[in-house]
XYZ file of C-alpha atoms in Angstrom:
82
model
C -162.660 -26.969 -29.881
C -160.592 -28.794 -27.277
C -157.510 -27.359 -25.638
C -155.423 -29.834 -27.646
C -157.031 -28.526 -30.862
C -156.235 -24.970 -29.773
C -152.616 -25.961 -29.161
C -152.390 -27.571 -32.618
C -153.842 -24.422 -34.208
C -151.369 -22.185 -32.355
C -148.475 -24.431 -33.415
C -149.685 -24.282 -37.020
C -149.616 -20.477 -36.799
C -146.064 -20.636 -35.441
C -145.015 -22.930 -38.302
C -146.277 -20.630 -41.068
C -143.246 -18.280 -41.229
C -140.950 -21.334 -41.332
C -143.045 -23.322 -43.848
C -141.116 -22.418 -46.996
C -142.451 -25.475 -48.847
C -146.054 -24.537 -47.995
C -146.607 -28.112 -46.823
C -150.101 -28.937 -45.632
C -149.989 -29.400 -41.868
C -151.484 -32.507 -40.302
C -150.858 -34.451 -37.117
C -148.366 -36.569 -39.043
C -146.431 -33.777 -40.776
C -142.742 -34.286 -40.018
C -140.334 -31.449 -39.389
C -137.322 -33.055 -41.065
C -139.058 -34.882 -43.918
C -142.152 -32.912 -44.912
C -141.003 -29.425 -43.919
C -137.311 -30.122 -44.680
C -136.088 -28.071 -41.715
C -132.419 -27.930 -40.796
C -131.232 -27.813 -37.192
C -131.071 -24.003 -37.106
C -134.672 -23.684 -38.265
C -135.723 -26.217 -35.631
C -133.964 -24.239 -32.885
C -135.600 -20.968 -34.013
C -138.997 -22.648 -34.167
C -138.617 -24.282 -30.744
C -137.745 -20.892 -29.250
C -140.891 -19.400 -30.806
C -143.065 -22.221 -29.425
C -141.497 -21.903 -25.978
C -142.242 -18.172 -25.985
C -145.790 -18.664 -27.265
C -146.737 -21.210 -24.604
C -144.365 -20.090 -21.816
C -142.824 -23.566 -21.537
C -139.375 -25.140 -21.788
C -138.840 -28.001 -24.233
C -135.740 -29.935 -23.213
C -133.210 -31.221 -25.724
C -134.246 -34.788 -24.824
C -137.862 -33.979 -25.630
C -136.866 -32.290 -28.879
C -134.995 -35.412 -29.950
C -138.170 -37.490 -29.580
C -140.539 -35.088 -31.374
C -140.748 -35.802 -35.096
C -144.269 -34.696 -36.053
C -146.540 -31.716 -35.496
C -148.935 -33.964 -33.572
C -146.180 -35.145 -31.244
C -145.239 -31.529 -30.599
C -148.851 -30.631 -29.796
C -148.998 -33.551 -27.337
C -145.730 -32.455 -25.694
C -146.919 -28.843 -25.361
C -150.231 -30.002 -23.838
C -148.331 -32.170 -21.342
C -145.940 -29.357 -20.405
C -148.780 -26.866 -19.994
C -150.709 -29.297 -17.779
C -147.632 -29.792 -15.567
C -147.386 -26.062 -14.809
């Protein structure tokens, strides 16, 4: 399993408590559409991801991230920059 796959798996674990619709998670799963998250849920989830990976996701980055796959890519990039 690659580091990127590990990151995706960890993100999927972080999503579970917030996944009220029990949507199946794929690279293309969207936070707003598929998971139907409101802004408060997104903020809580982002905080959990930041804690899990010890990173900081800026508001600008958050605005560009729409899918689980995009989030995994962003986390991998932020971890590599450390």
